[in-house]
Amino acid sequence: MDIDTLQGLKQSPLFRNLEESEIIALMHTVRYRIIRCRKGQIWVSAGSVCQYADIIISGEMVAYVTGPSGNVIRMAAHQPGKLLAPAFLFATDNHFPVTVEATTETTVLRLSPADLDKMMHDDQRLMQNYIQLLSNIISLLTKKVRMLSMSVREKVCLFLMEQSRLQQTNNILLPMSRQELADHFGIQKYSLLRCLNELKQEGSIRVEGRHILLLSQLMV
């Protein structure tokens, strides 16, 4: 196993609390291959069968769904260490609900579900980590469902307040571009910009590029 692959696996929550030597030893018990994906390439399309356990080693991929009117709803950005679609690997209906596309040159380690299952039975820490991954997904999807029923203002305000809490500051650095943020909310970019401008005119926020300063309590 090369050093880049090992570093990618070390970033994966699946291998949390494992030493390098333990990761290497586990990987020597299974078959895997390294696949390189070019920028803009569709890794998997919505509706296709989830046949493999894919872990991003380097680069980035984004998962999104396309609505009936053609609008794109950005579901998640996947960084190195991400195990793609863990909730569907062993599901009865194991069809991808989203399309996954590489946003940069990306390297992926591919395992069969059987080999992943073998590793989890060989080391119970992997099993515990996998269960935690599934629990986090349920939590995220619950938030997504709640967000889809909100107004644009509610989505934006709650997102800004959550980022303020996560970053522990009122001077927020947006973690994505405005287009990506609009896709994340499932709205048009102009709707997002209009909402930010309204909050600015109200004196609730100050906008400087990707920095947004919260000047008062946001009212949703």
PDB file of C-alpha atoms in Angstrom:
ATOM      1  CA  MET A   1       0.000   0.000   0.000  1.00  0.00           C
ATOM      2  CA  ASP A   2       1.420   3.411  -0.992  1.00  0.00           C
ATOM      3  CA  ILE A   3       1.652   6.300   1.462  1.00  0.00           C
ATOM      4  CA  ASP A   4      -1.065   8.379  -0.244  1.00  0.00           C
ATOM      5  CA  THR A   5      -3.581   5.548   0.034  1.00  0.00           C
ATOM      6  CA  LEU A   6      -2.687   5.010   3.684  1.00  0.00           C
ATOM      7  CA  GLN A   7      -3.074   8.717   4.451  1.00  0.00           C
ATOM      8  CA  GLY A   8      -6.490   8.730   2.762  1.00  0.00           C
ATOM      9  CA  LEU A   9      -7.652   5.764   4.832  1.00  0.00           C
ATOM     10  CA  LYS A  10      -6.354   7.350   8.039  1.00  0.00           C
ATOM     11  CA  GLN A  11      -8.752  10.256   7.399  1.00  0.00           C
ATOM     12  CA  SER A  12     -11.716   7.920   7.115  1.00  0.00           C
ATOM     13  CA  PRO A  13     -14.095   7.711  10.099  1.00  0.00           C
ATOM     14  CA  LEU A  14     -14.306   4.003   9.271  1.00  0.00           C
ATOM     15  CA  PHE A  15     -10.727   3.538  10.526  1.00  0.00           C
ATOM     16  CA  ARG A  16     -11.018   5.848  13.531  1.00  0.00           C
ATOM     17  CA  ASN A  17      -8.862   4.770  16.508  1.00  0.00           C
ATOM     18  CA  LEU A  18      -6.753   2.399  14.374  1.00  0.00           C
ATOM     19  CA  GLU A  19      -2.988   2.719  14.065  1.00  0.00           C
ATOM     20  CA  GLU A  20      -1.278   2.764  10.656  1.00  0.00           C
ATOM     21  CA  SER A  21       0.066  -0.734  11.175  1.00  0.00           C
ATOM     22  CA  GLU A  22      -3.425  -2.009  12.011  1.00  0.00           C
ATOM     23  CA  ILE A  23      -4.925  -0.426   8.885  1.00  0.00           C
ATOM     24  CA  ILE A  24      -2.206  -1.966   6.721  1.00  0.00           C
ATOM     25  CA  ALA A  25      -2.696  -5.374   8.306  1.00  0.00           C
ATOM     26  CA  LEU A  26      -6.458  -5.269   7.702  1.00  0.00           C
ATOM     27  CA  MET A  27      -6.077  -4.148   4.091  1.00  0.00           C
ATOM     28  CA  HIS A  28      -3.681  -7.035   3.438  1.00  0.00           C
ATOM     29  CA  THR A  29      -6.522  -9.463   4.205  1.00  0.00           C
ATOM     30  CA  VAL A  30      -8.791  -8.190   1.400  1.00  0.00           C
ATOM     31  CA  ARG A  31      -8.673  -7.336  -2.275  1.00  0.00           C
ATOM     32  CA  TYR A  32      -9.012  -3.731  -3.354  1.00  0.00           C
ATOM     33  CA  ARG A  33      -8.149  -1.522  -6.294  1.00  0.00           C
ATOM     34  CA  ILE A  34      -7.352   2.140  -6.810  1.00  0.00           C
ATOM     35  CA  ILE A  35      -9.395   4.058  -9.392  1.00  0.00           C
ATOM     36  CA  ARG A  36      -8.670   7.549 -10.664  1.00  0.00           C
ATOM     37  CA  CYS A  37     -11.531   9.840 -11.654  1.00  0.00           C
ATOM     38  CA  ARG A  38     -11.165  13.006 -13.716  1.00  0.00           C
ATOM     39  CA  LYS A  39     -12.746  16.348 -12.781  1.00  0.00           C
ATOM     40  CA  GLY A  40     -16.379  16.559 -13.904  1.00  0.00           C
ATOM     41  CA  GLN A  41     -16.743  12.796 -14.294  1.00  0.00           C
ATOM     42  CA  ILE A  42     -19.965  11.235 -13.019  1.00  0.00           C
ATOM     43  CA  TRP A  43     -18.898   8.550 -10.567  1.00  0.00           C
ATOM     44  CA  VAL A  44     -22.361   7.108 -10.123  1.00  0.00           C
ATOM     45  CA  SER A  45     -25.813   8.096 -11.380  1.00  0.00           C
ATOM     46  CA  ALA A  46     -28.987   8.211  -9.311  1.00  0.00           C
ATOM     47  CA  GLY A  47     -30.845   4.912  -9.620  1.00  0.00           C
ATOM     48  CA  SER A  48     -27.807   2.738 -10.246  1.00  0.00           C
ATOM     49  CA  VAL A  49     -27.040  -0.212  -7.963  1.00  0.00           C
ATOM     50  CA  CYS A  50     -24.593   0.283  -5.093  1.00  0.00           C
ATOM     51  CA  GLN A  51     -22.187  -2.591  -5.780  1.00  0.00           C
ATOM     52  CA  TYR A  52     -18.953  -1.443  -4.130  1.00  0.00           C
ATOM     53  CA  ALA A  53     -17.571   0.127  -0.976  1.00  0.00           C
ATOM     54  CA  ASP A  54     -15.765   3.203  -2.331  1.00  0.00           C
ATOM     55  CA  ILE A  55     -13.524   5.339  -0.107  1.00  0.00           C
ATOM     56  CA  ILE A  56     -12.193   8.671  -1.375  1.00  0.00           C
ATOM     57  CA  ILE A  57      -8.411   8.789  -1.014  1.00  0.00           C
ATOM     58  CA  SER A  58      -7.802  12.241  -2.492  1.00  0.00           C
ATOM     59  CA  GLY A  59      -9.834  14.932  -4.239  1.00  0.00           C
ATOM     60  CA  GLU A  60     -13.503  15.751  -3.803  1.00  0.00           C
ATOM     61  CA  MET A  61     -16.889  14.532  -4.995  1.00  0.00           C
ATOM     62  CA  VAL A  62     -20.332  16.083  -4.615  1.00  0.00           C
ATOM     63  CA  ALA A  63     -23.678  14.296  -4.264  1.00  0.00           C
ATOM     64  CA  TYR A  64     -26.801  15.946  -5.658  1.00  0.00           C
ATOM     65  CA  VAL A  65     -30.331  15.274  -6.814  1.00  0.00           C
ATOM     66  CA  THR A  66     -32.173  16.941  -9.674  1.00  0.00           C
ATOM     67  CA  GLY A  67     -35.747  18.044  -9.027  1.00  0.00           C
ATOM     68  CA  PRO A  68     -38.699  17.779 -11.455  1.00  0.00           C
ATOM     69  CA  SER A  69     -38.182  21.375 -12.584  1.00  0.00           C
ATOM     70  CA  GLY A  70     -34.494  20.774 -13.251  1.00  0.00           C
ATOM     71  CA  ASN A  71     -33.205  22.496 -10.121  1.00  0.00           C
ATOM     72  CA  VAL A  72     -30.195  20.862  -8.507  1.00  0.00           C
ATOM     73  CA  ILE A  73     -30.237  20.146  -4.772  1.00  0.00           C
ATOM     74  CA  ARG A  74     -26.746  19.682  -3.396  1.00  0.00           C
ATOM     75  CA  MET A  75     -26.824  16.971  -0.746  1.00  0.00           C
ATOM     76  CA  ALA A  76     -23.204  16.721   0.394  1.00  0.00           C
ATOM     77  CA  ALA A  77     -19.566  17.317  -0.539  1.00  0.00           C
ATOM     78  CA  HIS A  78     -17.347  14.278  -0.007  1.00  0.00           C
ATOM     79  CA  GLN A  79     -13.724  14.778   1.066  1.00  0.00           C
ATOM     80  CA  PRO A  80     -10.809  12.314   1.465  1.00  0.00           C
ATOM     81  CA  GLY A  81     -11.689   9.506   3.855  1.00  0.00           C
ATOM     82  CA  LYS A  82     -15.380   9.515   2.917  1.00  0.00           C
ATOM     83  CA  LEU A  83     -17.039   6.123   2.457  1.00  0.00           C
ATOM     84  CA  LEU A  84     -19.647   6.629  -0.251  1.00  0.00           C
ATOM     85  CA  ALA A  85     -23.247   5.516   0.414  1.00  0.00           C
ATOM     86  CA  PRO A  86     -22.596   3.308   3.476  1.00  0.00           C
ATOM     87  CA  ALA A  87     -26.337   3.128   4.163  1.00  0.00           C
ATOM     88  CA  PHE A  88     -26.999   1.415   0.830  1.00  0.00           C
ATOM     89  CA  LEU A  89     -24.188  -1.145   0.711  1.00  0.00           C
ATOM     90  CA  PHE A  90     -26.164  -3.812   2.551  1.00  0.00           C
ATOM     91  CA  ALA A  91     -29.686  -2.519   1.953  1.00  0.00           C
ATOM     92  CA  THR A  92     -32.414  -4.602   0.302  1.00  0.00           C
ATOM     93  CA  ASP A  93     -33.072  -1.682  -2.052  1.00  0.00           C
ATOM     94  CA  ASN A  94     -29.478  -0.701  -2.746  1.00  0.00           C
ATOM     95  CA  HIS A  95     -30.026   1.835  -5.520  1.00  0.00           C
ATOM     96  CA  PHE A  96     -28.229   5.177  -5.253  1.00  0.00           C
ATOM     97  CA  PRO A  97     -30.713   7.999  -4.503  1.00  0.00           C
ATOM     98  CA  VAL A  98     -28.228  10.646  -5.682  1.00  0.00           C
ATOM     99  CA  THR A  99     -25.774  11.360  -8.474  1.00  0.00           C
ATOM    100  CA  VAL A 100     -22.129  11.619  -7.407  1.00  0.00           C
ATOM    101  CA  GLU A 101     -19.736  13.728  -9.481  1.00  0.00           C
ATOM    102  CA  ALA A 102     -16.015  14.460  -9.081  1.00  0.00           C
ATOM    103  CA  THR A 103     -15.361  18.187  -8.622  1.00  0.00           C
ATOM    104  CA  THR A 104     -11.581  17.678  -8.795  1.00  0.00           C
ATOM    105  CA  GLU A 105      -9.193  14.981  -9.924  1.00  0.00           C
ATOM    106  CA  THR A 106     -10.105  12.236  -7.461  1.00  0.00           C
ATOM    107  CA  THR A 107      -8.641   8.920  -6.343  1.00  0.00           C
ATOM    108  CA  VAL A 108     -10.916   6.226  -4.901  1.00  0.00           C
ATOM    109  CA  LEU A 109     -10.187   2.919  -3.159  1.00  0.00           C
ATOM    110  CA  ARG A 110     -12.750   0.283  -4.115  1.00  0.00           C
ATOM    111  CA  LEU A 111     -13.708  -2.778  -2.039  1.00  0.00           C
ATOM    112  CA  SER A 112     -16.447  -5.334  -2.412  1.00  0.00           C
ATOM    113  CA  PRO A 113     -19.158  -5.269   0.291  1.00  0.00           C
ATOM    114  CA  ALA A 114     -18.075  -8.805   1.242  1.00  0.00           C
ATOM    115  CA  ASP A 115     -14.502  -7.661   1.899  1.00  0.00           C
ATOM    116  CA  LEU A 116     -15.729  -4.690   3.940  1.00  0.00           C
ATOM    117  CA  ASP A 117     -17.927  -7.055   5.945  1.00  0.00           C
ATOM    118  CA  LYS A 118     -14.907  -9.334   6.538  1.00  0.00           C
ATOM    119  CA  MET A 119     -12.823  -6.454   7.892  1.00  0.00           C
ATOM    120  CA  MET A 120     -15.620  -5.362  10.231  1.00  0.00           C
ATOM    121  CA  HIS A 121     -15.879  -8.867  11.644  1.00  0.00           C
ATOM    122  CA  ASP A 122     -12.088  -9.092  11.972  1.00  0.00           C
ATOM    123  CA  ASP A 123     -11.950  -5.848  13.957  1.00  0.00           C
ATOM    124  CA  GLN A 124     -14.996  -4.784  15.966  1.00  0.00           C
ATOM    125  CA  ARG A 125     -13.808  -1.174  16.011  1.00  0.00           C
ATOM    126  CA  LEU A 126     -14.637  -0.957  12.312  1.00  0.00           C
ATOM    127  CA  MET A 127     -18.112  -2.305  13.038  1.00  0.00           C
ATOM    128  CA  GLN A 128     -18.634   0.334  15.743  1.00  0.00           C
ATOM    129  CA  ASN A 129     -17.352   3.071  13.439  1.00  0.00           C
ATOM    130  CA  TYR A 130     -19.653   1.884  10.662  1.00  0.00           C
ATOM    131  CA  ILE A 131     -22.679   2.009  12.969  1.00  0.00           C
ATOM    132  CA  GLN A 132     -21.730   5.549  13.964  1.00  0.00           C
ATOM    133  CA  LEU A 133     -21.498   6.516  10.264  1.00  0.00           C
ATOM    134  CA  LEU A 134     -25.038   5.253   9.710  1.00  0.00           C
ATOM    135  CA  SER A 135     -26.300   7.137  12.764  1.00  0.00           C
ATOM    136  CA  ASN A 136     -24.736  10.375  11.521  1.00  0.00           C
ATOM    137  CA  ILE A 137     -26.381   9.889   8.124  1.00  0.00           C
ATOM    138  CA  ILE A 138     -29.809   9.526   9.739  1.00  0.00           C
ATOM    139  CA  SER A 139     -29.210  12.741  11.672  1.00  0.00           C
ATOM    140  CA  LEU A 140     -28.126  14.590   8.521  1.00  0.00           C
ATOM    141  CA  LEU A 141     -31.079  13.381   6.467  1.00  0.00           C
ATOM    142  CA  THR A 142     -33.482  14.422   9.211  1.00  0.00           C
ATOM    143  CA  LYS A 143     -32.078  17.947   9.001  1.00  0.00           C
ATOM    144  CA  LYS A 144     -32.330  17.887   5.202  1.00  0.00           C
ATOM    145  CA  VAL A 145     -35.991  16.885   5.278  1.00  0.00           C
ATOM    146  CA  ARG A 146     -36.724  19.626   7.775  1.00  0.00           C
ATOM    147  CA  MET A 147     -34.872  22.172   5.635  1.00  0.00           C
ATOM    148  CA  LEU A 148     -36.864  21.353   2.486  1.00  0.00           C
ATOM    149  CA  SER A 149     -40.075  22.436   4.242  1.00  0.00           C
ATOM    150  CA  MET A 150     -38.635  25.829   5.294  1.00  0.00           C
ATOM    151  CA  SER A 151     -38.838  29.205   3.615  1.00  0.00           C
ATOM    152  CA  VAL A 152     -35.700  30.650   2.009  1.00  0.00           C
ATOM    153  CA  ARG A 153     -35.230  33.019   4.941  1.00  0.00           C
ATOM    154  CA  GLU A 154     -35.547  30.214   7.477  1.00  0.00           C
ATOM    155  CA  LYS A 155     -32.986  28.097   5.617  1.00  0.00           C
ATOM    156  CA  VAL A 156     -30.470  30.935   5.387  1.00  0.00           C
ATOM    157  CA  CYS A 157     -30.854  32.136   8.974  1.00  0.00           C
ATOM    158  CA  LEU A 158     -30.645  28.680  10.519  1.00  0.00           C
ATOM    159  CA  PHE A 159     -27.592  27.865   8.383  1.00  0.00           C
ATOM    160  CA  LEU A 160     -25.824  31.065   9.466  1.00  0.00           C
ATOM    161  CA  MET A 161     -26.635  30.439  13.125  1.00  0.00           C
ATOM    162  CA  GLU A 162     -25.387  26.856  12.873  1.00  0.00           C
ATOM    163  CA  GLN A 163     -22.151  27.999  11.212  1.00  0.00           C
ATOM    164  CA  SER A 164     -21.680  30.597  13.957  1.00  0.00           C
ATOM    165  CA  ARG A 165     -22.015  27.840  16.539  1.00  0.00           C
ATOM    166  CA  LEU A 166     -19.669  25.466  14.697  1.00  0.00           C
ATOM    167  CA  GLN A 167     -17.028  28.137  14.001  1.00  0.00           C
ATOM    168  CA  GLN A 168     -17.496  29.687  17.467  1.00  0.00           C
ATOM    169  CA  THR A 169     -17.596  33.217  16.073  1.00  0.00           C
ATOM    170  CA  ASN A 170     -20.061  35.756  14.713  1.00  0.00           C
ATOM    171  CA  ASN A 171     -17.669  36.433  11.812  1.00  0.00           C
ATOM    172  CA  ILE A 172     -18.543  33.425   9.656  1.00  0.00           C
ATOM    173  CA  LEU A 173     -16.488  32.149   6.749  1.00  0.00           C
ATOM    174  CA  LEU A 174     -18.894  30.508   4.300  1.00  0.00           C
ATOM    175  CA  PRO A 175     -17.674  26.928   3.675  1.00  0.00           C
ATOM    176  CA  MET A 176     -18.919  26.996   0.064  1.00  0.00           C
ATOM    177  CA  SER A 177     -19.620  29.384  -2.799  1.00  0.00           C
ATOM    178  CA  ARG A 178     -22.986  31.104  -3.117  1.00  0.00           C
ATOM    179  CA  GLN A 179     -23.964  28.797  -5.968  1.00  0.00           C
ATOM    180  CA  GLU A 180     -23.018  25.750  -3.914  1.00  0.00           C
ATOM    181  CA  LEU A 181     -24.941  27.160  -0.965  1.00  0.00           C
ATOM    182  CA  ALA A 182     -28.028  27.710  -3.136  1.00  0.00           C
ATOM    183  CA  ASP A 183     -27.718  24.119  -4.376  1.00  0.00           C
ATOM    184  CA  HIS A 184     -27.388  22.979  -0.766  1.00  0.00           C
ATOM    185  CA  PHE A 185     -30.690  24.695   0.047  1.00  0.00           C
ATOM    186  CA  GLY A 186     -32.372  23.540  -3.159  1.00  0.00           C
ATOM    187  CA  ILE A 187     -33.116  27.107  -4.262  1.00  0.00           C
ATOM    188  CA  GLN A 188     -32.100  29.433  -7.094  1.00  0.00           C
ATOM    189  CA  LYS A 189     -28.992  31.547  -6.574  1.00  0.00           C
ATOM    190  CA  TYR A 190     -30.904  34.809  -7.030  1.00  0.00           C
ATOM    191  CA  SER A 191     -33.263  33.789  -4.173  1.00  0.00           C
ATOM    192  CA  LEU A 192     -30.255  33.319  -1.897  1.00  0.00           C
ATOM    193  CA  LEU A 193     -28.716  36.648  -2.907  1.00  0.00           C
ATOM    194  CA  ARG A 194     -32.031  38.441  -2.382  1.00  0.00           C
ATOM    195  CA  CYS A 195     -32.368  36.959   1.103  1.00  0.00           C
ATOM    196  CA  LEU A 196     -28.805  37.927   2.060  1.00  0.00           C
ATOM    197  CA  ASN A 197     -29.437  41.457   0.758  1.00  0.00           C
ATOM    198  CA  GLU A 198     -32.643  41.716   2.822  1.00  0.00           C
ATOM    199  CA  LEU A 199     -30.781  40.651   5.964  1.00  0.00           C
ATOM    200  CA  LYS A 200     -28.071  43.177   5.134  1.00  0.00           C
ATOM    201  CA  GLN A 201     -30.603  45.994   4.650  1.00  0.00           C
ATOM    202  CA  GLU A 202     -32.213  45.095   7.981  1.00  0.00           C
ATOM    203  CA  GLY A 203     -28.844  45.525   9.683  1.00  0.00           C
ATOM    204  CA  SER A 204     -28.715  41.865  10.742  1.00  0.00           C
ATOM    205  CA  ILE A 205     -25.557  40.950   8.825  1.00  0.00           C
ATOM    206  CA  ARG A 206     -22.558  42.491   7.076  1.00  0.00           C
ATOM    207  CA  VAL A 207     -21.270  40.760   3.934  1.00  0.00           C
ATOM    208  CA  GLU A 208     -17.644  40.924   2.802  1.00  0.00           C
ATOM    209  CA  GLY A 209     -16.923  38.312   0.154  1.00  0.00           C
ATOM    210  CA  ARG A 210     -17.235  34.886   1.786  1.00  0.00           C
ATOM    211  CA  HIS A 211     -17.257  36.430   5.269  1.00  0.00           C
ATOM    212  CA  ILE A 212     -20.602  37.190   6.897  1.00  0.00           C
ATOM    213  CA  LEU A 213     -20.652  39.059  10.211  1.00  0.00           C
ATOM    214  CA  LEU A 214     -23.743  38.510  12.348  1.00  0.00           C
ATOM    215  CA  LEU A 215     -24.659  41.913  13.824  1.00  0.00           C
ATOM    216  CA  SER A 216     -27.801  40.855  15.684  1.00  0.00           C
ATOM    217  CA  GLN A 217     -29.966  37.842  16.487  1.00  0.00           C
ATOM    218  CA  LEU A 218     -31.395  36.509  13.238  1.00  0.00           C
ATOM    219  CA  MET A 219     -35.180  36.367  13.154  1.00  0.00           C
ATOM    220  CA  VAL A 220     -36.606  33.375  11.234  1.00  0.00           C
TER     221      VAL A 220
END
